[in-house]
Amino acid sequence: MSVASAAAAASAAPAPEPSPEQSFARRLPKIELHAHLTGSISRECLHDIWQSIQGRDSAVNLQDPLVAIPSDKVDYDLDTFFPLFSSYIYKLCSDLPSIEYSTKAVLQDFQSDGVVYLELRTTPRAIPDRGITKDDYVKAVLNIFNAWNRDNTNTLRAYLILSVDRRNTVAQAEEVVDLCIKYSSTGVVGIDLCGDPAKGDVRIFTGSFARAKAAGLKMTLHFAEADISASDAELETLLSWKPDRLGHVIHVKDEYCKVIKRENIGVELCLSCNVHARMITGTYSDHHFGMWRLTNVPVALSTDDVGVFCSPLSNEYALAAEHFNLSRAEIRKLCTGVVDSIFTGNDEKDRLRRIYSQWDGWAA
Ligand code: IMP
Ligand code: ZN
């Protein structure tokens, strides 16, 4: 099984002619800051893994991903989205070869879409049946990232964020913090809080996130993703952790918007995901990107789960340009603004600023 075979399968269907805005967005060097590793695995890659399991492990009785997740289905909502992982994709990617293969394919897919800098997040996952610990999982993903970054022919640089799931216990969150600290010199740059917004009480994680911050890790949090996770108590708790960035930022009253602006917290906004999953009322032109782009805070257009919602980052830029009438100068300002909120240091910031200042496609 090779990454090339996944790409070949992906390119088998005839692609519609791209619009000028899509071609521009594809060529544009892009920064992706909010993407989940397992949610970024393409259906073709999952299909490859499924095929290889058929040969290797006849006990695994799972439907072909191309049947289980039909190619035109993107209308997953908060009720159907999370079970897709727990009852299907995690069962499919349940050994180290599948995890390594899919991680490599995800990096390749982002690079092919013109992404030059990626902070990918994942929830450390133990697979006891296979003797895989959370530490093994993180090590396997990081090995792929580091080999990728060492290869000078790659134009994308990738770094890892580890996620605490809202359903975690305090002990499990502490384990994530331990892994973040252990691997902070070899590619882990931050910690995230993710998972089903209907689950959990975030207050129990206050000590764990404080420990991560004290250890020098950057912090991003899924924030007000759904009504149910947007109570004053929850948002005040999350803001009290002093996050560096916030994801989604949907059901946020004015007083919290003011805090985000005052503290210049970067926002990671996911247009297609929010529209397809009906997390916002209305459609693209109603998205709160329209409000945030006019503020001082860095706005990172992001994909969230390109494997599920099938909208690569270039398409997110094309959609933003189309629905908010962005000029090339406005897109340039948006892109260069994102550089300020990346979690790595000045080397990467300098590299990205250089890429944007030297890029000859702005006028095209
Ligand atoms: P993983 O962490 O690499 O396994 O990526 C998949 C996981 O990311 C899912 O099981 C969810 O817990 C989390 N995730 C993906 N998208 C979202 C989102 O939009 N909100 C909250 N959690 C998410
Ligand atoms: Zn997310």
Coordinates of C-alpha atoms and ligand atoms in Angstrom, one line a residue:
M1 CA 0.0 0.0 0.0
S2 CA 1.5 3.3 -1.0
V3 CA 0.6 7.0 -0.6
A4 CA 0.8 7.2 -4.4
S5 CA -2.1 4.6 -4.7
A6 CA -4.3 6.8 -2.5
A7 CA -3.5 9.8 -4.7
A8 CA -4.2 7.8 -7.8
A9 CA -7.6 6.7 -6.5
A10 CA -8.4 10.3 -5.5
S11 CA -7.6 11.6 -9.0
A12 CA -9.6 8.9 -10.7
A13 CA -12.8 11.0 -10.8
P14 CA -12.7 13.9 -13.3
A15 CA -12.3 17.2 -11.4
P16 CA -14.5 20.1 -12.5
E17 CA -12.6 23.1 -14.0
P18 CA -11.4 25.4 -11.1
S19 CA -12.6 29.0 -11.1
P20 CA -9.9 31.7 -11.2
E21 CA -10.4 32.2 -7.4
Q22 CA -9.9 28.5 -6.8
S23 CA -6.8 28.4 -8.9
F24 CA -5.4 31.4 -7.0
A25 CA -6.3 29.9 -3.6
R26 CA -4.6 26.6 -4.6
R27 CA -1.4 28.4 -5.5
L28 CA -1.5 30.6 -2.5
P29 CA 1.0 29.5 0.2
K30 CA -1.3 28.7 3.2
I31 CA -1.0 28.1 6.9
E32 CA -3.3 25.6 8.5
L33 CA -3.7 25.8 12.3
H34 CA -6.9 23.9 13.1
A35 CA -7.0 20.4 11.6
H36 CA -7.5 17.1 13.4
L37 CA -5.3 14.2 12.2
T38 CA -7.9 11.5 12.1
G39 CA -10.5 13.8 10.7
S40 CA -8.1 14.8 7.9
I41 CA -7.7 11.3 6.5
S42 CA -9.2 11.2 3.0
R43 CA -11.8 8.5 2.1
E44 CA -9.4 7.1 -0.5
C45 CA -6.7 6.7 2.1
L46 CA -9.2 5.0 4.5
H47 CA -10.1 2.7 1.6
D48 CA -6.4 1.8 1.1
I49 CA -6.2 1.0 4.8
W50 CA -9.4 -1.1 4.7
Q51 CA -8.0 -3.1 1.7
S52 CA -4.8 -3.8 3.4
I53 CA -6.6 -5.0 6.5
Q54 CA -8.7 -7.4 4.4
G55 CA -5.4 -9.1 3.5
R56 CA -3.9 -8.9 7.0
D57 CA -6.6 -9.3 9.5
S58 CA -9.7 -11.2 8.4
A59 CA -11.3 -10.7 11.9
V60 CA -11.9 -7.0 11.2
N61 CA -15.4 -6.9 9.8
L62 CA -15.8 -3.3 8.7
Q63 CA -17.6 -1.8 5.7
D64 CA -15.5 -0.4 2.9
P65 CA -15.0 3.4 3.7
L66 CA -16.2 4.3 0.2
V67 CA -19.5 2.7 1.1
A68 CA -19.6 3.7 4.8
I69 CA -18.7 7.3 4.1
P70 CA -20.1 8.0 0.6
S71 CA -18.0 10.5 -1.4
D72 CA -20.9 13.1 -1.7
K73 CA -21.9 12.9 2.0
V74 CA -20.7 15.9 4.0
D75 CA -23.7 16.7 6.1
Y76 CA -22.4 15.3 9.3
D77 CA -23.8 17.2 12.3
L78 CA -22.8 17.1 15.9
D79 CA -24.9 14.0 16.6
T80 CA -23.5 11.9 13.7
F81 CA -20.0 13.3 13.5
F82 CA -18.4 12.0 16.7
P83 CA -19.7 8.4 16.4
L84 CA -18.1 8.3 13.0
F85 CA -14.7 8.2 14.8
S86 CA -15.6 6.1 17.8
S87 CA -17.5 3.5 15.9
Y88 CA -15.8 3.4 12.6
I89 CA -12.5 5.3 11.7
Y90 CA -10.7 4.4 15.0
K91 CA -11.5 0.7 14.4
L92 CA -10.1 1.0 10.9
C93 CA -6.9 2.8 11.9
S94 CA -6.1 0.5 14.8
D95 CA -2.5 -0.5 14.3
L96 CA 0.8 1.3 13.8
P97 CA 1.1 0.7 10.1
S98 CA -2.3 2.3 9.5
I99 CA -1.6 5.3 11.8
E100 CA 1.8 5.9 10.1
Y101 CA 0.4 5.4 6.6
S102 CA -2.5 7.8 7.2
T103 CA -0.3 10.4 8.9
K104 CA 2.0 10.5 5.9
A105 CA -1.0 10.7 3.5
V106 CA -2.5 13.6 5.5
L107 CA 0.8 15.6 5.3
Q108 CA 1.0 14.8 1.5
D109 CA -2.6 16.0 1.0
F110 CA -2.0 19.3 2.8
Q111 CA 1.2 19.9 0.9
S112 CA -0.5 19.1 -2.4
D113 CA -3.1 21.8 -1.6
G114 CA -0.3 24.4 -1.2
V115 CA -0.1 24.4 2.6
V116 CA 3.4 25.4 3.7
Y117 CA 2.9 25.3 7.5
L118 CA 0.7 23.0 9.4
E119 CA -0.1 22.6 13.1
L120 CA -2.0 19.3 13.2
R121 CA -3.7 18.1 16.3
T122 CA -4.5 14.6 17.6
T123 CA -5.8 13.0 20.7
P124 CA -3.3 10.4 22.0
R125 CA -4.9 7.0 21.6
A126 CA -4.1 3.8 23.3
I127 CA -5.0 0.5 21.5
P128 CA -4.6 -2.1 24.2
D129 CA -5.5 -5.0 21.9
R130 CA -2.4 -4.3 19.9
G131 CA -0.2 -3.4 22.8
I132 CA -0.1 0.3 21.7
T133 CA 0.2 2.9 24.4
K134 CA -0.7 6.6 24.1
D135 CA 3.1 7.2 24.2
D136 CA 3.6 4.8 21.3
Y137 CA 0.9 6.5 19.3
V138 CA 2.4 10.0 19.8
K139 CA 5.9 8.7 19.0
A140 CA 4.7 7.0 15.8
V141 CA 3.0 10.2 14.6
L142 CA 6.0 12.4 15.5
N143 CA 8.4 10.1 13.7
I144 CA 6.5 10.6 10.5
F145 CA 6.4 14.4 11.1
N146 CA 10.1 14.6 11.8
A147 CA 11.1 12.5 8.8
W148 CA 8.9 14.7 6.7
N149 CA 10.4 17.9 8.0
R150 CA 13.9 16.6 7.5
D151 CA 13.2 16.0 3.8
N152 CA 14.2 19.2 2.0
T153 CA 12.1 18.4 -1.0
N154 CA 9.0 19.0 1.1
T155 CA 7.6 22.6 1.1
L156 CA 5.3 21.9 4.1
R157 CA 6.6 22.0 7.7
A158 CA 4.4 20.1 10.2
Y159 CA 4.1 20.4 14.0
L160 CA 1.9 18.6 16.4
I161 CA -0.7 19.7 19.0
L162 CA -2.0 17.1 21.5
S163 CA -5.7 17.2 22.4
V164 CA -7.4 16.5 25.6
D165 CA -10.9 15.1 24.9
R166 CA -13.8 16.6 26.8
R167 CA -14.7 13.1 28.0
N168 CA -11.3 12.6 29.5
T169 CA -10.9 12.2 33.3
V170 CA -8.4 14.4 35.1
A171 CA -5.9 11.5 35.1
Q172 CA -6.2 11.2 31.3
A173 CA -5.8 14.9 30.8
E174 CA -2.7 14.8 33.0
E175 CA -1.3 12.0 30.8
V176 CA -1.8 14.3 27.7
V177 CA 0.1 17.1 29.5
D178 CA 2.9 14.7 30.4
L179 CA 3.2 13.7 26.7
C180 CA 3.1 17.3 25.6
I181 CA 6.0 18.1 27.9
K182 CA 7.9 14.9 27.1
Y183 CA 7.8 15.6 23.4
S184 CA 8.0 19.4 23.5
S185 CA 11.5 19.4 22.1
T186 CA 10.7 17.0 19.3
G187 CA 7.7 18.5 17.6
V188 CA 4.8 19.0 20.0
V189 CA 4.1 22.7 20.2
G190 CA 0.8 22.9 22.0
I191 CA -2.2 21.5 23.8
D192 CA -5.9 21.6 22.7
L193 CA -9.3 20.8 24.2
C194 CA -11.6 19.1 21.8
G195 CA -14.3 16.5 21.6
D196 CA -18.1 16.4 21.7
P197 CA -19.3 19.8 23.0
A198 CA -22.3 18.1 24.7
K199 CA -20.0 16.1 26.9
G200 CA -17.9 16.8 30.0
D201 CA -17.3 19.6 32.5
V202 CA -14.3 21.7 31.4
R203 CA -13.7 23.0 34.9
I204 CA -12.0 19.7 35.9
F205 CA -9.2 20.4 33.5
T206 CA -8.2 23.8 34.9
G207 CA -5.1 22.4 36.8
S208 CA -3.9 20.3 33.8
F209 CA -4.0 23.2 31.4
A210 CA -2.3 25.5 33.9
R211 CA 0.5 22.9 34.2
A212 CA 0.9 22.8 30.4
K213 CA 1.1 26.5 30.2
A214 CA 3.6 26.7 33.0
A215 CA 5.7 24.2 31.1
G216 CA 5.8 26.7 28.1
L217 CA 3.3 25.0 25.9
K218 CA 0.9 27.0 23.7
M219 CA -2.8 26.5 24.1
T220 CA -5.7 26.4 21.8
L221 CA -9.3 25.5 22.8
H222 CA -12.5 24.6 21.0
F223 CA -14.6 27.5 22.2
A224 CA -18.4 28.0 22.0
E225 CA -18.8 25.5 19.3
A226 CA -22.4 24.7 20.2
D227 CA -25.0 26.4 22.3
I228 CA -24.5 23.7 24.9
S229 CA -20.8 24.5 25.3
A230 CA -21.3 28.2 25.5
S231 CA -22.5 28.9 29.0
D232 CA -21.0 31.9 30.8
A233 CA -19.5 29.4 33.3
E234 CA -17.7 27.4 30.6
L235 CA -16.5 30.4 28.5
E236 CA -15.2 32.2 31.7
T237 CA -13.4 29.1 32.7
L238 CA -11.8 28.6 29.3
L239 CA -10.7 32.3 29.0
S240 CA -9.3 32.1 32.5
W241 CA -6.8 29.6 31.2
K242 CA -5.3 32.3 29.0
P243 CA -5.4 30.5 25.7
D244 CA -3.3 31.6 22.8
R245 CA -5.9 30.7 20.2
L246 CA -9.6 29.7 20.1
G247 CA -11.3 27.4 17.6
H248 CA -14.8 28.0 16.1
V249 CA -15.9 30.8 18.4
I250 CA -19.5 30.6 17.4
H251 CA -21.9 31.3 20.2
V252 CA -20.0 34.1 21.8
K253 CA -21.7 37.2 23.4
D254 CA -20.3 40.6 23.0
E255 CA -18.6 40.7 26.4
Y256 CA -16.4 37.6 25.5
C257 CA -15.7 38.9 22.0
K258 CA -14.3 42.0 23.7
V259 CA -12.0 39.9 25.9
I260 CA -10.8 38.0 22.8
K261 CA -10.0 41.3 21.0
R262 CA -8.5 42.9 24.1
E263 CA -6.2 40.0 24.7
N264 CA -5.5 39.6 20.9
I265 CA -6.3 35.8 21.0
G266 CA -6.1 34.3 17.5
V267 CA -9.3 32.7 16.1
E268 CA -9.4 29.5 14.0
L269 CA -12.5 29.7 11.8
C270 CA -13.9 26.7 9.8
L271 CA -16.4 27.8 7.2
S272 CA -17.4 24.6 5.5
C273 CA -17.5 22.5 8.6
N274 CA -19.7 25.0 10.4
V275 CA -22.1 25.3 7.4
H276 CA -22.3 21.5 6.6
A277 CA -22.7 20.6 10.2
R278 CA -25.3 23.4 10.7
M279 CA -23.3 24.8 13.6
I280 CA -24.2 28.3 12.4
T281 CA -27.5 29.7 11.2
G282 CA -27.5 30.4 7.5
T283 CA -24.7 29.9 5.1
Y284 CA -21.2 31.0 4.1
S285 CA -22.1 34.7 3.8
D286 CA -23.6 34.6 7.3
H287 CA -20.4 33.1 8.9
H288 CA -18.9 35.1 11.8
F289 CA -15.7 35.2 9.7
G290 CA -17.3 38.4 8.3
M291 CA -17.1 40.0 11.8
W292 CA -13.8 38.7 12.9
R293 CA -11.9 39.6 9.7
L294 CA -12.6 43.3 10.5
T295 CA -11.0 43.1 14.0
N296 CA -7.4 43.2 15.1
V297 CA -7.1 39.5 16.0
P298 CA -5.3 37.0 13.8
V299 CA -7.9 35.0 11.8
A300 CA -6.8 31.5 10.6
L301 CA -9.1 30.0 8.0
S302 CA -9.0 26.3 8.8
T303 CA -10.4 23.0 7.6
D304 CA -11.1 21.2 10.9
D305 CA -11.8 17.8 9.3
V306 CA -11.1 17.8 5.6
G307 CA -11.6 14.0 5.4
V308 CA -15.2 14.4 6.5
F309 CA -16.2 17.8 5.1
C310 CA -14.1 17.5 1.9
S311 CA -13.1 21.1 1.7
P312 CA -9.4 21.6 1.5
L313 CA -7.8 24.8 2.8
S314 CA -7.6 26.3 -0.7
N315 CA -11.4 25.9 -1.0
E316 CA -11.9 27.6 2.4
Y317 CA -9.9 30.6 1.1
A318 CA -11.8 30.6 -2.2
L319 CA -15.1 30.5 -0.3
A320 CA -14.1 33.3 1.9
A321 CA -12.9 35.4 -1.1
E322 CA -16.2 34.7 -2.9
H323 CA -18.7 35.2 -0.1
F324 CA -16.9 38.2 1.5
N325 CA -15.6 39.8 -1.7
L326 CA -12.0 39.7 -0.5
S327 CA -9.5 41.6 -2.6
R328 CA -6.0 40.1 -3.2
A329 CA -4.7 42.7 -0.7
E330 CA -7.2 41.6 1.9
I331 CA -6.2 37.9 1.4
R332 CA -2.6 38.9 1.8
K333 CA -3.3 40.7 5.0
L334 CA -5.3 37.7 6.3
C335 CA -2.4 35.3 5.5
T336 CA 0.4 37.4 6.9
G337 CA -1.7 38.0 10.0
V338 CA -1.9 34.3 10.7
V339 CA 1.9 34.2 11.0
D340 CA 1.7 36.0 14.3
S341 CA -0.4 33.3 15.9
I342 CA 1.6 30.2 15.0
F343 CA 2.9 28.2 18.0
T344 CA 6.5 27.7 16.8
G345 CA 9.2 30.4 17.1
N346 CA 10.9 33.0 15.1
D347 CA 12.6 30.6 12.6
E348 CA 9.2 29.5 11.2
K349 CA 7.7 33.1 11.4
D350 CA 10.7 34.4 9.4
R351 CA 10.4 31.6 6.9
L352 CA 6.6 32.3 6.4
R353 CA 7.1 36.0 6.2
R354 CA 9.7 35.4 3.5
I355 CA 7.4 33.1 1.6
Y356 CA 4.7 35.8 1.5
S357 CA 7.0 38.6 0.7
Q358 CA 8.6 36.7 -2.2
W359 CA 5.5 35.1 -3.6
D360 CA 4.9 36.3 -7.1
G361 CA 1.3 35.3 -7.4
W362 CA -0.4 38.2 -5.5
A363 CA -1.1 40.1 -8.7
A364 CA -2.3 37.1 -10.7
Ligands
IMP1 P1 -7.9 12.7 16.3 O1 -7.8 13.5 17.6 O2 -6.7 12.8 15.5 O3 -8.3 11.3 16.6 O4 -9.0 13.4 15.4 C1 -10.4 13.1 15.6 C2 -11.0 13.6 16.8 O5 -10.9 15.0 16.9 C3 -12.5 13.3 17.0 O6 -12.7 12.1 17.6 C4 -12.9 14.4 17.9 O7 -12.7 14.1 19.3 C5 -12.0 15.6 17.6 N1 -12.7 16.5 16.7 C6 -12.7 16.6 15.3 N2 -13.4 17.6 14.9 C7 -13.9 18.2 16.0 C8 -14.7 19.4 16.2 O8 -15.1 20.1 15.3 N3 -15.0 19.7 17.5 C9 -14.5 19.0 18.6 N4 -13.7 17.9 18.4 C10 -13.4 17.6 17.1
ZN2 ZN -11.8 21.1 15.7

